[in-house]
């Protein structure tokens, strides 16, 4: 781990507007594009895109606003999503497959199966979800780059 901190490269931070279903998925698409252009493997891109899409949707569906940051290090990708909003009163319950508080409107748009957070868990190599009820939610997850081609240019670009 030592030395890795020096190589952390904040690639980009994106703003997510709560309730804005018109642009739903645009941030995960942008993250996907960055990773594609950087030359990461399709496995890393797929896992990151799935988890990022679910995280983005949850801010759109349940929060007032949020920021999603992508960090790239030689050993892992890290996504941090912080939002302001109602927060999650019971994180363990929210993590359960099928649990959802989605409104009628969200269901009509095809979301609200209660699978997003477990989808994030299943497609990442570590996830932390914390929330202050009434204030907001902090989610972060890692995608390991073990076995990835170390000649990916971004990893050598320096911070
Ligand atoms: N950022 C958030 N702010 C407030 N509540 C959240 C947030 N993210 C998730 N939740 C709560 O956790 C529940 C479960 O989230 P999860 O993503 O697993 O399922 P879902 O969003 O309800 O449905 P799906 O993701 O399958 O469309 C949500 O219904 C909501 O109550
Ligand atoms: Mg969800």
Tab-separated table of N, CA and C in Angstrom, residues 40-47 148:
chain	number	residue	atom	x	y	z
A	40	UNK	N	-8.590	0.253	-20.165
A	40	UNK	CA	-8.846	-0.815	-19.185
A	40	UNK	C	-9.557	-1.983	-19.850
A	41	UNK	N	-9.485	-3.140	-19.222
A	41	UNK	CA	-10.092	-4.345	-19.799
A	41	UNK	C	-11.616	-4.241	-19.770
A	42	UNK	N	-12.263	-5.008	-20.629
A	42	UNK	CA	-13.727	-4.952	-20.692
A	42	UNK	C	-14.346	-5.416	-19.374
A	43	UNK	N	-13.663	-6.319	-18.667
A	43	UNK	CA	-14.193	-6.781	-17.385
A	43	UNK	C	-14.227	-5.626	-16.373
A	44	UNK	N	-13.142	-4.891	-16.273
A	44	UNK	CA	-13.081	-3.755	-15.347
A	44	UNK	C	-14.106	-2.698	-15.749
A	45	UNK	N	-14.204	-2.436	-17.044
A	45	UNK	CA	-15.140	-1.412	-17.524
A	45	UNK	C	-16.576	-1.833	-17.226
A	46	UNK	N	-16.894	-3.101	-17.467
A	46	UNK	CA	-18.264	-3.577	-17.243
A	46	UNK	C	-18.638	-3.490	-15.764
A	47	UNK	N	-17.773	-3.995	-14.896
A	47	UNK	CA	-18.078	-3.992	-13.460
A	47	UNK	C	-18.224	-2.556	-12.937
A	148	UNK	N	-4.548	-6.483	-14.385
A	148	UNK	CA	-4.728	-5.568	-15.521
A	148	UNK	C	-3.376	-5.262	-16.155
